[in-house]
Coordinates of C-alpha atoms and ligand atoms in Angstrom, one line a residue:
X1 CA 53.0 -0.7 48.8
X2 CA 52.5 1.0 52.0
X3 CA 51.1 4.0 52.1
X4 CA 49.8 7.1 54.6
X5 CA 45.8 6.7 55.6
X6 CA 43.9 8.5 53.0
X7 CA 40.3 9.7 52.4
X8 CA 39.5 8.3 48.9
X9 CA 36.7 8.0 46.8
X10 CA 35.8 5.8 44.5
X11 CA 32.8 6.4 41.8
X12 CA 31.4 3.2 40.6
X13 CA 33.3 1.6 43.2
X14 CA 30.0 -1.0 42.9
X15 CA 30.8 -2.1 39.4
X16 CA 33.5 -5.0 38.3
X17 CA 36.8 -3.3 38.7
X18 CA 35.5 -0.5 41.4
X19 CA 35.1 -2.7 43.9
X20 CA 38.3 -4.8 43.5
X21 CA 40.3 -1.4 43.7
X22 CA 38.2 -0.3 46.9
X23 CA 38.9 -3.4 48.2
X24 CA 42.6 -2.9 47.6
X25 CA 42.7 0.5 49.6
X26 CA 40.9 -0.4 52.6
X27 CA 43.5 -3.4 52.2
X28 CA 46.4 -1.1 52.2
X29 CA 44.7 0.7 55.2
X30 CA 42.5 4.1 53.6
X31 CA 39.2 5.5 54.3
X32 CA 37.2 5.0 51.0
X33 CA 33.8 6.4 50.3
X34 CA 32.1 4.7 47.6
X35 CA 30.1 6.8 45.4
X36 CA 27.5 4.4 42.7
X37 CA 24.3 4.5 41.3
X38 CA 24.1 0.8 40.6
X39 CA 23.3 1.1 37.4
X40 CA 25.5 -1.6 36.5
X41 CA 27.0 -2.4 39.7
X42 CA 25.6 -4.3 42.6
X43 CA 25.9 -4.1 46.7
X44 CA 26.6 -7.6 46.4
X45 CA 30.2 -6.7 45.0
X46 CA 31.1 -4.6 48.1
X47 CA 28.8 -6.6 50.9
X48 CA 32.3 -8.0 52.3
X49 CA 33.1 -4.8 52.6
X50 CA 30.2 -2.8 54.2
X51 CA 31.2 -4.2 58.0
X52 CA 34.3 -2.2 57.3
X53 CA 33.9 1.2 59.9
X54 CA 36.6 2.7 57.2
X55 CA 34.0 1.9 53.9
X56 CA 31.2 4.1 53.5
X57 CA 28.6 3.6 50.4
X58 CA 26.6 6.5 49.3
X59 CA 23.6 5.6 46.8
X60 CA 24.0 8.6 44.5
X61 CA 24.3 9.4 40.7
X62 CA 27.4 11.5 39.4
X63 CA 25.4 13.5 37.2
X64 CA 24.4 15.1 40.1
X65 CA 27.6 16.8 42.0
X66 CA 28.4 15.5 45.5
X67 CA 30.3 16.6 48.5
X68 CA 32.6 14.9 50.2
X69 CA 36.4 15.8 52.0
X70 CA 38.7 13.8 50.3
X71 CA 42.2 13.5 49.6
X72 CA 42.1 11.6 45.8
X73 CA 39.2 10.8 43.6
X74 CA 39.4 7.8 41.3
X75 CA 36.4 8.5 38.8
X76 CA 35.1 5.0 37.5
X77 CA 31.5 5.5 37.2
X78 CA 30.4 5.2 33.7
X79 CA 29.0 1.9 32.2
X80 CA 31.3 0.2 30.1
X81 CA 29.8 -2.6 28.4
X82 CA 28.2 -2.3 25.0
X83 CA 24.8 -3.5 25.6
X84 CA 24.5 -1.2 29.2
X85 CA 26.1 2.1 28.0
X86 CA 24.0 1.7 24.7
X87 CA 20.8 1.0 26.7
X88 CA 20.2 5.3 27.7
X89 CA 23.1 6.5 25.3
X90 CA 22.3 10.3 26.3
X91 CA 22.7 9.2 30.2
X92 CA 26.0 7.3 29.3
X93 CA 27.0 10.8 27.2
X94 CA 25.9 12.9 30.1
X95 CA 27.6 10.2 33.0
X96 CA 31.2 10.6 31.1
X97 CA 30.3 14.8 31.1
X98 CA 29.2 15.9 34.4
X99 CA 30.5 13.0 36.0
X100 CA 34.2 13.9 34.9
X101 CA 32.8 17.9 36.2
X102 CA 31.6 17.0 39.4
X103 CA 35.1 14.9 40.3
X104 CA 37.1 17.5 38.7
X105 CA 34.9 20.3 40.9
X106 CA 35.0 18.5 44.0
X107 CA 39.1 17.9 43.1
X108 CA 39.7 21.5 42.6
X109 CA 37.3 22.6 46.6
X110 CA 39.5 19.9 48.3
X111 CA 43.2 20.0 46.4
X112 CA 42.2 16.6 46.3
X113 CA 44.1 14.2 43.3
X114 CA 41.8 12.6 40.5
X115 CA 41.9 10.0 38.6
X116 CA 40.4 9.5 35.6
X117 CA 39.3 5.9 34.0
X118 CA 39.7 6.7 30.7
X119 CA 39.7 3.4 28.1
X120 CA 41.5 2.5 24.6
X121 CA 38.2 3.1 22.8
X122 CA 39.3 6.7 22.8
X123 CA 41.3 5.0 19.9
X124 CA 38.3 4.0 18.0
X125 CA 38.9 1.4 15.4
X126 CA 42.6 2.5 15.3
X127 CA 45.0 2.3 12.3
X128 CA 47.8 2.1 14.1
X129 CA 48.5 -1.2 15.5
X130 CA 50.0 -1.5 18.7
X131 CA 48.3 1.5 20.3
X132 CA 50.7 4.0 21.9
X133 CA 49.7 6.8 23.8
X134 CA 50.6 9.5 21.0
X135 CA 47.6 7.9 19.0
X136 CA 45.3 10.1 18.8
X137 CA 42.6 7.5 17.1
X138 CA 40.1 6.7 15.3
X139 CA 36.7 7.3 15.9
X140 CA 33.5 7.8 14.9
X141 CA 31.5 10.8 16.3
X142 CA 28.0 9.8 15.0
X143 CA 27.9 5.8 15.6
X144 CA 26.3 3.6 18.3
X145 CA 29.6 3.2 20.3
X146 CA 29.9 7.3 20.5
X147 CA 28.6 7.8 23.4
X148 CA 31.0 5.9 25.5
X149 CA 34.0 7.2 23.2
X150 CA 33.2 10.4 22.5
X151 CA 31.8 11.1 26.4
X152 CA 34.9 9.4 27.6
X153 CA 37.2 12.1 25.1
X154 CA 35.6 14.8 26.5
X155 CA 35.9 13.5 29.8
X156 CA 39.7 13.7 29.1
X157 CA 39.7 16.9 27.6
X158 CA 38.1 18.0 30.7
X159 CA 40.7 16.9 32.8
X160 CA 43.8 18.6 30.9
X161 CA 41.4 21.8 30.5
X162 CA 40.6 21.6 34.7
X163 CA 44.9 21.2 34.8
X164 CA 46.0 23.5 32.7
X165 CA 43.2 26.3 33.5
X166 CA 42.7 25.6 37.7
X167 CA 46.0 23.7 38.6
X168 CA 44.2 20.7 39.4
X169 CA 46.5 17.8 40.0
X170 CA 45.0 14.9 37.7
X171 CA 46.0 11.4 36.2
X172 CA 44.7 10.0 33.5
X173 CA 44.7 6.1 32.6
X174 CA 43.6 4.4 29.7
X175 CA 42.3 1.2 30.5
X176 CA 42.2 -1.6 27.9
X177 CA 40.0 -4.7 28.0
X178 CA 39.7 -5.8 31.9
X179 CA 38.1 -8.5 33.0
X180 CA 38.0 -11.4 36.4
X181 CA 35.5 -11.8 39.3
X182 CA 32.7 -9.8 40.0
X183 CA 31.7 -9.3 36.2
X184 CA 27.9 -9.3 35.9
X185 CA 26.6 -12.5 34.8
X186 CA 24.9 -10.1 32.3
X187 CA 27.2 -8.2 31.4
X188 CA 27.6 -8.8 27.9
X189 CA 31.2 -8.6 27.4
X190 CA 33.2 -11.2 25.6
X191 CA 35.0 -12.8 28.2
X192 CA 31.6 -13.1 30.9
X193 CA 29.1 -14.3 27.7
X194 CA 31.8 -16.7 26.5
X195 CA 32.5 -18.2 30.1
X196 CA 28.7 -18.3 30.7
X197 CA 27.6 -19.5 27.9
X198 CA 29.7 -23.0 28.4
X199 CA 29.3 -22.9 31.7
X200 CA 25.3 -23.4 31.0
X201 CA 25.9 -25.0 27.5
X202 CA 24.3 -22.5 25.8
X203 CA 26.2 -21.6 22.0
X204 CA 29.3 -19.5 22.5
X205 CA 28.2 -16.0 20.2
X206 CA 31.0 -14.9 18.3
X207 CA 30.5 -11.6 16.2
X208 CA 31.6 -11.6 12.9
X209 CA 33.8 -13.9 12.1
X210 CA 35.9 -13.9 15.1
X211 CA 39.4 -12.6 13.6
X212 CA 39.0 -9.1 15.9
X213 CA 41.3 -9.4 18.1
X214 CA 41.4 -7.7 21.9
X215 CA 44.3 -7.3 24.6
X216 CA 42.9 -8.9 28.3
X217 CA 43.9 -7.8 31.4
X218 CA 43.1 -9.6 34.5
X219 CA 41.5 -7.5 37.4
X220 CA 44.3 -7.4 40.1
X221 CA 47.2 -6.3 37.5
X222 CA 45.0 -3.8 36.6
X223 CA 43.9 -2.0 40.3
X224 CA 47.7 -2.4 41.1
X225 CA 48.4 -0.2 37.7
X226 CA 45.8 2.4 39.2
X227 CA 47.4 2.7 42.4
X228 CA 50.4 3.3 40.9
X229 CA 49.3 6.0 38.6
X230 CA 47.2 7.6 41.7
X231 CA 50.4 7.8 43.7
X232 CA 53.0 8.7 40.8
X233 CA 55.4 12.1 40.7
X234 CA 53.5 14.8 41.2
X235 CA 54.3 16.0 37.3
X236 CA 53.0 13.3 35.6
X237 CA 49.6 13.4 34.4
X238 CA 49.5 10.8 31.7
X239 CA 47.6 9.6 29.5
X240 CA 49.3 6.2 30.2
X241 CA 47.9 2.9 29.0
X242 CA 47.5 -0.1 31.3
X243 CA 46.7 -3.3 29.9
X244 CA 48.0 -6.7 29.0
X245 CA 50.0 -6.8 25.5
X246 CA 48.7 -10.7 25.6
X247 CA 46.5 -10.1 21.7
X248 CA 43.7 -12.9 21.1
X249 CA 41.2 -13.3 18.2
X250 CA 37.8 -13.8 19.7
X251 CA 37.6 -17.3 18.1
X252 CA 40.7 -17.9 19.5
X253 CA 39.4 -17.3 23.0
X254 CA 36.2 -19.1 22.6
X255 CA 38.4 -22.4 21.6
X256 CA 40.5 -21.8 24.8
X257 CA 37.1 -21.2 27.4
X258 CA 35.3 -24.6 25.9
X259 CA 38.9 -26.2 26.5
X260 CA 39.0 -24.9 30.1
X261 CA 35.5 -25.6 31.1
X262 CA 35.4 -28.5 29.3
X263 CA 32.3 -27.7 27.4
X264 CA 30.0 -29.0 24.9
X265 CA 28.8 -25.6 23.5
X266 CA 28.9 -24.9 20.1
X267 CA 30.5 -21.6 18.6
X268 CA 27.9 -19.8 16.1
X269 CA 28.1 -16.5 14.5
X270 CA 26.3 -13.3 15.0
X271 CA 26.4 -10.2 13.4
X272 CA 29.6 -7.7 13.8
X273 CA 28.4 -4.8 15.7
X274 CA 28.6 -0.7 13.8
X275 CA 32.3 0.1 14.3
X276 CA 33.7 -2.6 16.4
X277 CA 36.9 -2.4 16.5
X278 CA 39.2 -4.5 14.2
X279 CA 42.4 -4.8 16.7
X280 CA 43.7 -3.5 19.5
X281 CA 46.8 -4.0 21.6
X282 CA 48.1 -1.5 23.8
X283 CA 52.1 -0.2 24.4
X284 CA 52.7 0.0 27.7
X285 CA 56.4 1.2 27.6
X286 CA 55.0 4.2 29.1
X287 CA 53.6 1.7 32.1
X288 CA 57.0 0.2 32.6
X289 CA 59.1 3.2 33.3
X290 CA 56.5 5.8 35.1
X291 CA 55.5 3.2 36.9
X292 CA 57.6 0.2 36.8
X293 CA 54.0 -1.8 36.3
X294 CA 53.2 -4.4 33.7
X295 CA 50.7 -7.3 34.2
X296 CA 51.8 -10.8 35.5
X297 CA 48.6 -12.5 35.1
X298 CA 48.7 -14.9 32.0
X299 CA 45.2 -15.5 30.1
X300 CA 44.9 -18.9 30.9
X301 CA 45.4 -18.3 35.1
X302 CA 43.3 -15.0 35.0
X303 CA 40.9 -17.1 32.6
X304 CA 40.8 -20.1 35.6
X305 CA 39.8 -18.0 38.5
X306 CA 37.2 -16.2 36.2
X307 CA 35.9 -19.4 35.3
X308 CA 35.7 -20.8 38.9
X309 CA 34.1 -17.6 39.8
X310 CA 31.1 -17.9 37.7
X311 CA 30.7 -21.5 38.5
X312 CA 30.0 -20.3 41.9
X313 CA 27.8 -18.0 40.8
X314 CA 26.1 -19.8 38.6
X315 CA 25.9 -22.4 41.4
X316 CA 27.4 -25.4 39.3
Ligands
LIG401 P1 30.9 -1.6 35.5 O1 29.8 -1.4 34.7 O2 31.0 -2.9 36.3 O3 31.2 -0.5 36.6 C1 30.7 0.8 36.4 C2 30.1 1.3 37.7 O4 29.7 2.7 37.5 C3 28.8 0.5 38.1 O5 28.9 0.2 39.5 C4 27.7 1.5 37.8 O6 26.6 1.2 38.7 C5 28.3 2.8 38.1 N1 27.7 3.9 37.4 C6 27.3 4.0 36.1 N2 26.7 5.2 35.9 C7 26.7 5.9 37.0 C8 26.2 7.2 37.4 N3 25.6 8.0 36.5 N4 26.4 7.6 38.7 C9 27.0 6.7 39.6 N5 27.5 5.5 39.3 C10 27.3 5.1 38.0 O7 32.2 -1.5 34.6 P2 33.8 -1.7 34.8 O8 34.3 -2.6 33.9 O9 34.0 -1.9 36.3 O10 34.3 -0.3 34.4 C11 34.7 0.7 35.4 C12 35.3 1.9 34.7 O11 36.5 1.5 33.9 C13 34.4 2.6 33.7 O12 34.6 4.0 33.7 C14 34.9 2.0 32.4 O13 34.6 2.9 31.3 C15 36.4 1.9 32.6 N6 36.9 0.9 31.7 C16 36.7 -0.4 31.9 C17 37.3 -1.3 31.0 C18 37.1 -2.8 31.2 O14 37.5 -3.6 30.3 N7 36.5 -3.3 32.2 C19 38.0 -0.9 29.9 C20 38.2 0.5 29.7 C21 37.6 1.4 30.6
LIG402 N1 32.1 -10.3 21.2 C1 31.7 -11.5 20.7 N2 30.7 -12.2 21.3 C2 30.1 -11.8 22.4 C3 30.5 -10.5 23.0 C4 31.5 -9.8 22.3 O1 32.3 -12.0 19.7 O2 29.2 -12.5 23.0 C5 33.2 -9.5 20.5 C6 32.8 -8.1 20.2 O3 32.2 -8.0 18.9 C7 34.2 -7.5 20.2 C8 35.0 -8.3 21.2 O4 34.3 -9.5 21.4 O5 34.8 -7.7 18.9 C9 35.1 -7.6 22.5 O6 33.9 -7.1 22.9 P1 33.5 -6.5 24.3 O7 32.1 -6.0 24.3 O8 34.0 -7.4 25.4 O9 34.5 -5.2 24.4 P2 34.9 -4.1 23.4 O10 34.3 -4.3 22.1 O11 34.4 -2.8 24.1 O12 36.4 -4.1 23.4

């Protein structure tokens, strides 16, 4: 896609998918400012990228407003694993809160477009099954995974409040299980712990009994669905669900990363985490017209350059 030279910013542009997608628009020629606290990312994500005159990295924390002349806003930071956003669950709270303020604020000074990285756990534990946007979910406000749903709710409601109320031109996405290069070794999500843990030959750690099943999208479809949404007709807001429609038990992809690494780890079960969600599949009809997106990455090929990434990691 080629587009006119933009100032963009990116929050959390340090993390996992931030710094594919600011990869992607200095790529497709922008000027991107990347906005992290490293939290949970890490400069080595965007080294590659700091020799570029057009990237910029500012060290700051969103919960704090920043300034910065800008033509769109894609507001990623927030972290999204379990064990990270669960570590300081009033920061995580107040990260979705004032982070979505700040990006909406600075939006409304510079008429600038935002971007919101919303996620399918606004859905909770859904009953419905696939999840289509009109779902309004199911979630608990009181459990340990509520202050990465119910921060990233607000953060939504925020965004419509900030259109409807100040004109402010938003778009919200709802990303569904992502994952590729660049994940933290400890990050704790299923597809990193699986891959690491028979990589190193450590036991695979499936929670519960493994019959949850999850939707995975790999990286690049993913930063391509964001681009799209960023640069969509001017009267569509969203929500709009990106992800792959691709649904896996968790035992079902632990069998298929000992097959690909060839492995001898041994699967062994943990306890099921407070509310983790049953299923979850996302409809991305919505995707496919607005857009005329939907992913092309299979499991299995996202699954081999993920695998081939943490063995370089690892150094194996
Ligand atoms: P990540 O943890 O790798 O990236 C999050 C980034 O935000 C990190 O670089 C972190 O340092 C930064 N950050 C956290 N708190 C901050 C703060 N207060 N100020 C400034 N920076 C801060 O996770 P990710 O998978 O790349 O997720 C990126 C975004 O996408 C998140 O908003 C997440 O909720 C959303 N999302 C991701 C998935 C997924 O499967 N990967 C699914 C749904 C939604
Ligand atoms: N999970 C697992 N073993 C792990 C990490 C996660 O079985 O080592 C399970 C987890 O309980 C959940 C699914 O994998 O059912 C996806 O978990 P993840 O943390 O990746 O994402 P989320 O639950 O936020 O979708």
């Amino acid at each position: 896609m080629k587009m006119d030279k933009k100032r963009i910013v990116v929050t959390g542009g340090a993390g996992f998918i931030g710094s594919h997608l600011c990869e992607r628009l200095l790529e497709q020629g922008n000027d991107v400012v990347c906005v992290d606290n490293l939290f949970t990312g890490r400069k080595d994500n965007i080294r590659h990228l700091m020799d570029n005159p057009y990237f910029e990295f500012m060290r700051h924390d969103i919960i704090e407003p920043y300034y910065v002349e800008v033509d769109q806003i894609y507001n990623l930071a927030c972290p999204a694993s379990p064990i990270h956003y669960q570590y300081d669950p009033i920061k995580t709270g107040k990260t979705s809160v004032m982070g979505a303020l700040h990006s909406l604020g600075l939006a409304k000074r510079c008429h600038a477009r935002v971007l919101q990285a919303s996620t399918s756990e606004v859905y909770g534990d859904p009953e419905i099954h696939p999840q289509p946007e009109e779902y309004r979910g199911c979630v608990n406000p009181i459990g340990t995974r509520s202050c990465y749903d119910e921060g990233k709710r607000m953060a939504e409601t925020l965004f419509f409040d900030y259109h409807r109320q100040h004109g402010v031109d938003i778009k919200v996405i709802r990303i569904f299980n992502t994952y590729g290069p660049r994940m933290a070794v400890n990050d704790g999500r299923v597809v990193s712990n699986f891959i690491v843990q028979a990589l190193t030959g450590e036991d695979i750690t499936i929670y519960g009994d493994g019959s949850q099943t999850r939707s995975f999208c790999y990286v690049d479809d993913l930063v391509e669905g964001m681009i799209r949404m960023m640069n969509s007709r001017d009267d569509f807001t969203g929500p709009v669900n990106l992800g792959n429609p691709g649904e896996f038990t968790m035992l079902g992809l632990a069998e298929l990363v000992i097959r690909m690494t060839g492995s001898q780890s041994k699967i062994v079960y943990r306890e099921l985490p407070q509310d983790d969600p049953k299923q979850r599949k996302p409809v991305i009809d919505l995707a496919k017209t607005e857009l005329d997106w939907e992913p092309t990455v299979a499991l299995e090929q996202g699954l081999e350059k993920t695998i081939a990434y943490f063995r370089e990691r690892l150094a194996l």
